[in-house]
Coordinates of C-alpha atoms and ligand atoms in Angstrom, one line a residue:
M1 CA -42.4 8.1 -1.4
T2 CA -43.8 9.8 -4.4
A3 CA -43.0 8.8 -8.0
P4 CA -41.0 11.2 -10.1
D5 CA -43.2 13.9 -11.7
R6 CA -43.8 12.8 -15.2
Q7 CA -44.7 16.3 -16.3
S8 CA -41.5 17.9 -15.0
P9 CA -40.2 20.4 -17.6
D10 CA -36.9 18.6 -18.5
R11 CA -38.8 15.3 -19.0
V12 CA -41.3 17.0 -21.3
A13 CA -38.5 18.7 -23.2
T14 CA -36.6 15.4 -23.6
S15 CA -39.5 13.2 -24.6
E16 CA -40.6 15.8 -27.1
G17 CA -37.0 15.7 -28.5
I18 CA -37.3 11.9 -28.8
K19 CA -40.9 12.1 -30.1
E20 CA -39.7 14.2 -33.0
T21 CA -37.8 11.2 -34.2
G22 CA -40.8 8.9 -33.7
L23 CA -39.2 6.7 -31.0
A24 CA -39.8 7.0 -27.3
K25 CA -37.5 4.1 -26.3
A26 CA -34.9 2.2 -28.3
W27 CA -36.9 -0.9 -27.6
G28 CA -40.3 0.8 -27.7
G29 CA -41.8 -0.8 -30.8
R30 CA -43.1 -3.9 -29.1
F31 CA -44.8 -2.0 -26.3
A32 CA -48.3 -0.5 -26.4
A33 CA -48.0 1.4 -23.1
N34 CA -45.4 3.9 -21.9
P35 CA -43.1 2.8 -19.1
D36 CA -44.1 3.6 -15.6
A37 CA -42.1 6.4 -14.1
R38 CA -41.0 4.2 -11.2
L39 CA -39.8 1.6 -13.7
E40 CA -37.9 4.2 -15.6
A41 CA -36.2 5.6 -12.5
F42 CA -35.3 2.2 -11.2
N43 CA -34.1 0.9 -14.6
A44 CA -32.0 3.8 -15.7
S45 CA -28.2 3.8 -15.5
I46 CA -27.6 7.1 -17.2
S47 CA -26.8 8.9 -14.0
F48 CA -23.6 6.9 -13.6
D49 CA -22.8 5.2 -16.9
V50 CA -22.6 8.7 -18.5
R51 CA -19.0 8.6 -17.3
M52 CA -18.3 6.3 -20.2
I53 CA -19.7 8.6 -22.8
R54 CA -16.4 9.2 -24.6
E55 CA -15.8 5.5 -24.7
D56 CA -19.3 4.9 -26.0
I57 CA -19.0 7.5 -28.7
R58 CA -15.6 6.3 -29.7
G59 CA -16.8 2.7 -29.9
S60 CA -19.7 3.8 -32.1
I61 CA -17.4 5.6 -34.4
A62 CA -15.2 2.6 -34.8
H63 CA -18.3 0.4 -35.4
V64 CA -19.7 2.7 -38.0
R65 CA -16.4 3.2 -39.8
M66 CA -16.3 -0.6 -40.1
L67 CA -19.9 -0.8 -41.3
G68 CA -19.0 1.7 -44.0
A69 CA -15.9 -0.1 -45.0
R70 CA -17.8 -3.4 -45.4
E71 CA -20.6 -1.5 -47.2
I72 CA -23.1 -2.6 -44.6
V73 CA -24.1 1.0 -44.6
S74 CA -23.1 3.3 -47.4
A75 CA -19.8 5.2 -47.2
A76 CA -21.8 8.5 -47.2
E77 CA -24.1 7.3 -44.4
A78 CA -21.1 6.2 -42.3
A79 CA -19.5 9.6 -42.8
T80 CA -22.6 11.4 -41.8
I81 CA -23.0 9.3 -38.7
E82 CA -19.3 9.7 -37.7
A83 CA -19.5 13.4 -38.2
G84 CA -22.6 13.5 -36.0
L85 CA -21.0 11.4 -33.3
W86 CA -18.0 13.8 -33.2
R87 CA -20.5 16.7 -32.8
V88 CA -22.0 14.8 -29.8
W89 CA -18.4 14.4 -28.5
D90 CA -17.8 18.2 -28.8
E91 CA -21.0 18.9 -26.9
V92 CA -19.7 16.6 -24.2
E93 CA -16.4 18.5 -24.2
R94 CA -18.2 21.8 -23.9
G95 CA -20.5 20.4 -21.1
D96 CA -23.5 21.2 -23.3
L97 CA -25.1 17.8 -23.4
Q98 CA -27.9 17.1 -20.8
F99 CA -29.5 13.7 -20.2
T100 CA -32.6 12.7 -18.2
I101 CA -33.9 9.5 -16.8
A102 CA -35.9 9.0 -20.0
D103 CA -32.5 8.5 -21.9
E104 CA -32.2 5.3 -19.9
D105 CA -28.5 4.7 -20.3
V106 CA -25.5 6.3 -22.0
H107 CA -25.9 4.2 -25.1
T108 CA -29.5 5.2 -25.8
G109 CA -28.7 8.7 -24.7
V110 CA -26.0 9.2 -27.2
E111 CA -28.1 7.7 -30.0
R112 CA -31.0 10.0 -29.0
R113 CA -28.8 13.1 -29.3
L114 CA -27.3 11.8 -32.6
R115 CA -30.8 11.4 -34.0
E116 CA -31.6 15.0 -33.0
L117 CA -28.4 16.2 -34.8
I118 CA -28.5 14.1 -38.0
G119 CA -32.0 12.6 -38.2
R120 CA -33.0 9.2 -39.6
D121 CA -29.5 8.0 -40.5
A122 CA -28.8 7.8 -36.8
G123 CA -30.9 4.7 -36.8
R124 CA -28.3 2.8 -38.9
L125 CA -25.6 3.0 -36.2
H126 CA -27.0 0.1 -34.3
T127 CA -26.8 -2.3 -37.3
G128 CA -24.9 -5.4 -36.4
R129 CA -24.6 -4.4 -32.7
S130 CA -26.5 -4.8 -29.4
R131 CA -26.3 -2.9 -26.2
N132 CA -25.0 -6.1 -24.7
D133 CA -21.7 -6.1 -26.7
Q134 CA -21.7 -2.3 -26.7
V135 CA -21.9 -1.8 -23.0
I136 CA -19.1 -4.2 -22.2
N137 CA -17.0 -2.8 -24.9
D138 CA -17.4 0.6 -23.4
V139 CA -16.5 -0.7 -20.0
R140 CA -13.4 -2.4 -21.4
L141 CA -12.2 0.8 -23.1
W142 CA -12.9 2.8 -19.9
T143 CA -11.2 0.2 -17.7
K144 CA -8.1 0.2 -19.9
G145 CA -7.6 3.9 -19.2
A146 CA -8.4 3.4 -15.5
I147 CA -5.9 0.6 -15.1
L148 CA -3.2 2.7 -16.7
S149 CA -4.0 5.5 -14.2
L150 CA -3.9 3.0 -11.3
I151 CA -0.5 1.7 -12.4
A152 CA 0.8 5.2 -12.7
G153 CA -0.4 6.0 -9.1
T154 CA 1.0 2.8 -7.7
A155 CA 4.3 3.3 -9.5
E156 CA 4.6 6.8 -8.0
L157 CA 4.0 5.4 -4.5
S158 CA 6.8 2.9 -5.1
A159 CA 9.0 5.7 -6.4
A160 CA 8.3 7.7 -3.2
L161 CA 9.2 4.7 -1.0
L162 CA 12.4 4.0 -3.0
D163 CA 13.5 7.6 -2.7
V164 CA 12.8 7.7 1.1
A165 CA 14.7 4.3 1.4
A166 CA 17.7 5.7 -0.5
A167 CA 17.8 8.8 1.7
H168 CA 17.8 6.7 4.9
D169 CA 19.9 3.7 3.8
D170 CA 22.0 3.6 7.0
H171 CA 19.1 4.1 9.5
V172 CA 18.5 1.2 11.8
M173 CA 15.3 0.3 13.5
P174 CA 13.7 -2.7 15.3
G175 CA 12.1 -5.3 13.1
Y176 CA 9.0 -6.8 14.7
T177 CA 7.2 -10.1 15.0
H178 CA 4.0 -10.2 17.0
T179 CA 4.4 -6.4 17.3
Q180 CA 7.3 -7.2 19.7
R181 CA 10.8 -6.1 19.0
A182 CA 12.6 -9.0 17.2
Q183 CA 15.8 -8.3 15.3
P184 CA 17.3 -5.0 14.1
V185 CA 16.8 -4.1 10.4
L186 CA 17.5 -1.2 8.2
L187 CA 14.7 1.3 7.7
S188 CA 15.3 1.0 4.0
H189 CA 14.8 -2.8 4.2
H190 CA 11.5 -2.2 5.9
L191 CA 10.3 0.3 3.3
L192 CA 11.5 -1.9 0.5
A193 CA 9.2 -4.6 1.8
Y194 CA 6.3 -2.4 0.7
V195 CA 8.0 -1.7 -2.6
A196 CA 8.0 -5.5 -3.2
M197 CA 4.2 -5.6 -2.4
F198 CA 3.4 -2.7 -4.7
D199 CA 5.5 -4.4 -7.4
R200 CA 3.3 -7.4 -7.2
D201 CA 0.3 -5.1 -7.3
I202 CA 1.5 -3.6 -10.5
D203 CA 2.0 -7.1 -11.9
R204 CA -1.7 -7.8 -11.0
L205 CA -2.8 -4.6 -12.7
R206 CA -0.8 -5.4 -15.8
E207 CA -2.4 -8.9 -15.9
A208 CA -5.9 -7.3 -15.4
Y209 CA -5.0 -4.9 -18.3
G210 CA -4.2 -7.8 -20.6
R211 CA -7.5 -9.5 -19.9
T212 CA -9.3 -6.1 -20.3
D213 CA -7.6 -5.4 -23.7
V214 CA -10.1 -7.6 -25.6
M215 CA -12.8 -6.2 -27.9
A216 CA -16.3 -7.5 -27.4
L217 CA -18.0 -5.8 -30.4
G218 CA -19.3 -8.4 -32.9
A219 CA -20.8 -10.6 -30.2
G220 CA -24.2 -8.9 -30.9
A221 CA -26.8 -9.6 -28.3
L222 CA -25.3 -13.0 -27.6
A223 CA -24.9 -15.2 -30.7
G224 CA -22.9 -13.0 -33.1
V225 CA -24.4 -10.9 -35.9
T226 CA -25.7 -11.7 -39.4
Y227 CA -23.7 -9.0 -41.2
P228 CA -20.2 -9.5 -42.8
I229 CA -18.5 -7.4 -40.1
D230 CA -14.7 -7.0 -39.8
R231 CA -13.9 -7.4 -36.1
A232 CA -10.2 -7.1 -36.6
M233 CA -10.7 -3.7 -38.2
T234 CA -12.9 -2.4 -35.3
A235 CA -10.4 -3.8 -32.7
R236 CA -7.5 -2.1 -34.4
D237 CA -9.3 1.2 -34.6
L238 CA -10.0 1.1 -30.8
G239 CA -6.5 0.0 -29.9
F240 CA -7.6 -3.5 -28.6
S241 CA -4.9 -6.2 -28.9
D242 CA -7.5 -8.9 -29.5
Y243 CA -11.2 -9.6 -29.9
S244 CA -13.3 -12.1 -27.9
V245 CA -13.4 -15.7 -29.0
N246 CA -16.9 -16.6 -27.9
S247 CA -19.9 -14.3 -28.3
M248 CA -21.8 -15.7 -25.3
D249 CA -18.8 -15.3 -23.0
A250 CA -18.2 -11.8 -24.5
V251 CA -21.5 -10.4 -23.4
S252 CA -21.6 -12.1 -20.0
D253 CA -17.9 -11.9 -18.9
R254 CA -17.2 -9.5 -16.1
D255 CA -14.0 -11.3 -15.0
F256 CA -11.8 -8.5 -16.1
I257 CA -13.7 -6.0 -13.8
L258 CA -13.3 -8.4 -10.9
D259 CA -9.6 -8.8 -11.8
A260 CA -9.2 -5.0 -11.5
L261 CA -11.3 -4.9 -8.3
Y262 CA -9.1 -7.6 -6.8
A263 CA -5.9 -5.9 -7.9
C264 CA -7.3 -2.7 -6.3
S265 CA -8.2 -4.6 -3.1
M266 CA -4.7 -5.8 -2.8
I267 CA -3.3 -2.3 -3.2
A268 CA -5.7 -1.1 -0.6
L269 CA -4.8 -3.9 1.7
H270 CA -1.1 -3.1 1.4
I271 CA -1.7 0.6 1.9
S272 CA -3.8 -0.2 4.9
R273 CA -0.9 -2.2 6.4
L274 CA 1.5 0.6 5.7
S275 CA -1.0 3.1 7.2
E276 CA -1.3 1.0 10.4
E277 CA 2.5 1.3 10.8
I278 CA 2.6 5.0 10.1
I279 CA -0.2 5.5 12.7
L280 CA 1.8 3.5 15.3
W281 CA 5.1 5.1 14.4
T282 CA 3.7 8.7 14.7
S283 CA 2.3 7.9 18.2
A284 CA 4.0 9.3 21.3
E285 CA 4.7 5.7 22.3
F286 CA 6.9 5.1 19.2
R287 CA 7.9 8.6 18.0
F288 CA 9.7 7.0 15.0
V289 CA 8.1 9.3 12.5
E290 CA 6.7 12.8 12.3
L291 CA 4.5 13.7 9.4
A292 CA 4.8 17.0 7.7
D293 CA 2.3 19.6 9.0
A294 CA 0.9 19.8 5.4
F295 CA -0.1 16.2 5.6
S296 CA -1.4 16.1 9.1
T297 CA -4.6 17.3 10.8
G298 CA -5.4 18.7 14.2
S299 CA -8.3 18.4 16.6
S300 CA -11.1 20.8 17.1
I301 CA -10.9 20.5 20.9
M302 CA -7.4 19.3 21.8
P303 CA -5.0 22.0 20.7
Q304 CA -1.9 19.8 21.0
K305 CA -3.1 17.1 18.6
K306 CA -1.4 16.2 15.4
N307 CA -3.2 13.3 13.7
A308 CA -2.3 11.0 10.8
D309 CA -5.7 11.3 9.2
V310 CA -4.4 10.5 5.7
A311 CA -3.2 7.1 6.8
E312 CA -6.3 6.5 8.9
L313 CA -8.6 7.4 6.0
A314 CA -6.6 5.3 3.6
R315 CA -6.9 2.4 6.0
G316 CA -10.6 3.0 6.3
K317 CA -11.3 3.2 2.6
T318 CA -10.1 -0.4 2.3
G319 CA -13.5 -1.4 3.6
R320 CA -15.4 0.0 0.7
V321 CA -12.9 -1.3 -1.9
F322 CA -13.2 -4.8 -0.5
G323 CA -17.0 -4.3 -0.3
H324 CA -17.2 -3.6 -4.0
L325 CA -15.2 -6.7 -4.9
F326 CA -17.4 -8.9 -2.8
G327 CA -20.5 -7.1 -4.0
L328 CA -19.7 -7.8 -7.7
L329 CA -18.5 -11.4 -7.0
T330 CA -21.9 -11.9 -5.5
V331 CA -23.8 -10.2 -8.4
V332 CA -22.1 -12.4 -11.0
K333 CA -22.0 -15.8 -9.2
G334 CA -25.5 -17.0 -9.9
L335 CA -26.1 -15.5 -13.4
P336 CA -26.9 -17.9 -16.2
L337 CA -25.5 -17.1 -19.7
T338 CA -25.7 -14.6 -21.2
F339 CA -26.6 -11.0 -20.5
N340 CA -28.7 -10.2 -17.5
K341 CA -29.7 -6.8 -16.3
D342 CA -27.9 -7.6 -13.0
F343 CA -24.7 -6.7 -14.8
Q344 CA -25.7 -3.0 -14.7
E345 CA -24.5 -3.2 -11.0
D346 CA -20.9 -3.6 -12.2
K347 CA -20.3 0.0 -13.1
E348 CA -20.8 1.8 -9.8
A349 CA -18.6 -0.7 -8.1
L350 CA -15.9 -0.2 -10.7
F351 CA -16.1 3.6 -10.8
D352 CA -16.1 4.0 -7.0
T353 CA -13.2 1.6 -6.6
V354 CA -11.1 3.4 -9.2
D355 CA -12.0 6.9 -7.8
T356 CA -11.2 5.7 -4.3
M357 CA -7.9 4.2 -5.2
L358 CA -6.8 7.1 -7.3
A359 CA -7.6 9.5 -4.5
V360 CA -5.5 7.5 -2.1
L361 CA -2.7 7.2 -4.6
E362 CA -2.7 10.9 -5.1
V363 CA -2.2 11.9 -1.5
Y364 CA -0.1 9.1 -0.2
P365 CA 3.2 9.6 -2.1
P366 CA 3.7 13.2 -1.0
M367 CA 2.8 12.2 2.6
I368 CA 5.6 9.6 2.5
R369 CA 8.1 11.9 0.8
T370 CA 7.6 14.6 3.4
A371 CA 7.7 12.4 6.5
R372 CA 10.6 12.9 8.9
F373 CA 12.2 9.8 10.5
N374 CA 13.5 10.0 14.0
R375 CA 16.9 8.3 13.6
D376 CA 17.9 8.3 17.3
R377 CA 14.6 6.9 18.5
M378 CA 14.6 4.1 16.0
A379 CA 18.3 3.3 16.7
A380 CA 17.7 3.1 20.4
A381 CA 14.7 0.9 20.0
A382 CA 16.6 -1.3 17.6
I383 CA 18.9 -2.9 20.2
A384 CA 16.5 -2.6 23.2
D385 CA 14.7 -5.6 24.6
F386 CA 17.4 -8.1 23.7
S387 CA 16.9 -7.8 20.0
L388 CA 20.5 -9.1 19.5
A389 CA 19.8 -12.4 21.3
T390 CA 19.5 -14.4 18.1
D391 CA 23.0 -13.2 17.1
A392 CA 24.4 -14.5 20.4
A393 CA 22.8 -17.9 19.8
D394 CA 24.0 -17.9 16.1
L395 CA 27.6 -17.3 17.3
L396 CA 27.4 -20.5 19.5
A397 CA 25.8 -22.5 16.7
K398 CA 28.6 -21.4 14.3
H399 CA 31.0 -23.0 16.7
H400 CA 29.1 -26.3 16.4
V401 CA 26.8 -25.9 19.4
P402 CA 23.5 -27.4 18.2
F403 CA 21.2 -24.4 17.6
R404 CA 18.6 -25.6 20.0
E405 CA 21.2 -25.8 22.9
A406 CA 22.5 -22.3 21.9
H407 CA 18.9 -21.0 22.0
E408 CA 18.5 -22.4 25.5
V409 CA 21.8 -20.9 26.8
V410 CA 21.1 -17.4 25.5
G411 CA 17.5 -17.6 26.7
K412 CA 18.7 -18.2 30.2
L413 CA 21.1 -15.3 29.9
V414 CA 18.2 -13.1 28.8
R415 CA 16.2 -14.1 31.8
Q416 CA 19.1 -13.4 34.2
C417 CA 19.6 -10.0 32.6
I418 CA 15.9 -9.2 32.9
D419 CA 15.9 -10.3 36.6
R420 CA 19.0 -8.0 37.3
G421 CA 17.7 -5.1 35.2
I422 CA 20.7 -5.1 32.9
T423 CA 21.4 -5.7 29.2
F424 CA 24.1 -7.7 27.3
A425 CA 26.3 -4.7 27.2
D426 CA 26.5 -4.6 31.0
L427 CA 27.8 -8.2 31.3
T428 CA 31.4 -8.7 32.6
D429 CA 34.0 -11.0 31.0
E430 CA 33.4 -13.5 33.8
E431 CA 29.7 -13.4 33.2
W432 CA 30.1 -14.1 29.5
L433 CA 32.5 -16.9 30.3
A434 CA 30.0 -18.4 32.8
T435 CA 27.3 -18.3 30.2
H436 CA 29.3 -20.4 27.7
P437 CA 33.1 -21.1 27.4
L438 CA 33.0 -20.1 23.7
F439 CA 32.2 -16.5 24.8
A440 CA 35.7 -16.3 26.4
T441 CA 37.2 -15.9 23.0
E442 CA 34.4 -14.4 20.9
R443 CA 31.5 -12.1 21.7
P444 CA 28.3 -11.8 19.9
P445 CA 27.6 -8.4 18.1
L446 CA 26.4 -5.8 20.5
T447 CA 25.4 -3.2 18.0
A448 CA 22.5 -3.1 15.6
E449 CA 24.9 -2.3 12.7
A450 CA 26.9 -5.5 13.4
S451 CA 23.8 -7.6 13.7
I452 CA 22.4 -6.1 10.4
A453 CA 25.6 -6.5 8.5
A454 CA 25.7 -10.2 9.5
R455 CA 22.5 -10.9 7.6
D456 CA 24.3 -10.8 4.4
V457 CA 22.1 -13.2 2.3
P458 CA 20.1 -12.2 -0.9
G459 CA 16.9 -10.7 0.4
G460 CA 18.5 -10.0 3.8
T461 CA 18.9 -6.7 5.6
A462 CA 22.7 -6.3 5.3
P463 CA 23.4 -2.9 3.7
N464 CA 24.9 -4.2 0.5
Q465 CA 22.0 -6.6 0.0
V466 CA 19.5 -3.8 0.6
R467 CA 21.3 -1.6 -1.9
T468 CA 21.3 -4.4 -4.5
A469 CA 17.5 -4.9 -3.8
R470 CA 16.8 -1.2 -4.1
L471 CA 18.6 -0.9 -7.4
A472 CA 16.8 -4.0 -8.8
A473 CA 13.4 -2.6 -7.6
A474 CA 14.3 0.8 -9.3
A475 CA 15.1 -1.0 -12.5
T476 CA 11.8 -2.9 -12.4
L477 CA 10.0 0.3 -11.8
A478 CA 11.7 1.9 -14.7
E479 CA 10.5 -0.9 -16.9
T480 CA 7.0 -0.4 -15.7
V481 CA 7.1 3.4 -16.4
A482 CA 8.3 2.7 -19.9
W483 CA 5.6 0.1 -20.5
L484 CA 3.0 2.6 -19.1
A485 CA 4.2 5.4 -21.3
S486 CA 3.7 3.4 -24.5
R487 CA 0.3 2.2 -23.5
E488 CA -0.8 5.6 -22.4
T489 CA 0.3 7.1 -25.7
A490 CA -1.6 4.5 -27.6
H491 CA -4.7 4.8 -25.5
A492 CA -4.7 8.6 -25.7
A493 CA -4.3 8.4 -29.5
V494 CA -7.5 6.3 -29.7
M495 CA -9.4 8.6 -27.4
R496 CA -8.3 11.8 -29.1
R497 CA -10.7 13.9 -31.3
P498 CA -9.0 14.2 -34.7
G499 CA -8.9 17.4 -36.8
N500 CA -9.6 20.7 -35.3
G501 CA -11.7 19.5 -32.4
L502 CA -14.4 21.9 -31.4
R503 CA -14.0 24.1 -34.4
D504 CA -15.3 21.3 -36.7
E505 CA -18.7 21.8 -35.1
K506 CA -19.4 25.0 -37.2
E507 CA -18.3 23.3 -40.5
A508 CA -20.3 20.2 -39.8
P509 CA -23.5 19.7 -41.8
Ligands
LIG601 N1 -27.4 -0.1 -19.0 C1 -27.1 -1.5 -19.3 C2 -25.9 -2.0 -18.5 O1 -25.4 -1.2 -17.7 C3 -26.7 -1.6 -20.8 C4 -27.0 -2.9 -21.4 C5 -28.4 -3.0 -21.6 N2 -28.8 -4.2 -22.3 C6 -30.0 -4.7 -22.3 N3 -30.2 -5.8 -22.9 N4 -30.9 -4.2 -21.5 O2 -25.5 -3.1 -18.5

């Protein structure tokens, strides 16, 4: 392997740009020799942390406004720096800003560009701040936006499941244990089980949001800073509900990222389980579901094939989401306080997890909404294989036969039916009577509908219970959507360029 060419044109252009300002590296003063190209390439995070550039610029703007308000820098200097930062912002918006490995990370890259635009005053921005509190503040701001998008995607998936449940609220199907037919249930009840999972997932994301919504600036490198800063002012400017209580924890805490990765892992896990069912249900063996052509794929060799690739790929992506969670848990577990360079590994895990989950959440709801359920197949399967046996045993137990005895009686009847190749529906009055005298006067339900209606307990599959559960889930979702809208508005207001946006560029000094 050869080292990157130190004389490549973009490197020269960049380092000349920096050299004009008399600083090769933000930390260069103490060093007599230039960094080795291999060190630079290994050390740099600019290729991926550039994703947080708006958060980085916005955080710097809040910081310098506060420095100006507290007269740590003069009001005029603060205004010059803020205007320069908005010019960098506009260059980002236009796609004009280029970085190279020599920029190291987004924080030093933005400062380098600011220096090119406004000169020496750029050097005042980093007063009372360290990259250690800066980086985690950027990640917190970025993660707040990401969690809101994840909640929106998860809520949309729940909404799709609720709509499909409502449209099929009298469809019956077999419920399974051990992947064996067990008892009939409503299809809507089955779908609402996933809504309950995604509701918990949204709770986890909201908790993760709460722990993310804490400003780290003011922690400095690790011990706090020596200037009379106003942390509450900076937090307010950036829309943070709170600021960190301990400077050492502030710069070495990555728990909120792990919270988000865990919440994502659980969403991925739930989607993976749903995917597994969709894959089974679309097979010729089940034929419970047919996916819309627009959300299915074919085979390059077998002309007849129609595959559930979306569900399979969503199931497969669970592996990398879990991997990122375990990767970061492992990165953090042995780290002494406070900042360690190891933390730089947090960002790719976070970004890829969020990208992966948002991609899954984008395609999954329309796939669910456009799936067609085969009512007849599901209904036939619902009562096959003695799925109503529990109902027969329950009937005896309701007439004071101890349930264990009732279970035994019905179990024997099932075995006789299997031996004779018949079902309960084929039994004569005499055969019912011979099974148990109580069956002379009363018969167990012989339809899925009767069996389902009998499970009329809160949380059960009886139609009125499922309707109540569906309306409750819809109300919970509506509350989530309202919460989300208020947070999205607040976050967008923080991240919005004030004034005339790009046009300010021409008027700027
Ligand atoms: N690129 C670094 C990161 O991703 C930023 C913080 C660097 N701080 C430091 N003391 N080297 O974590």
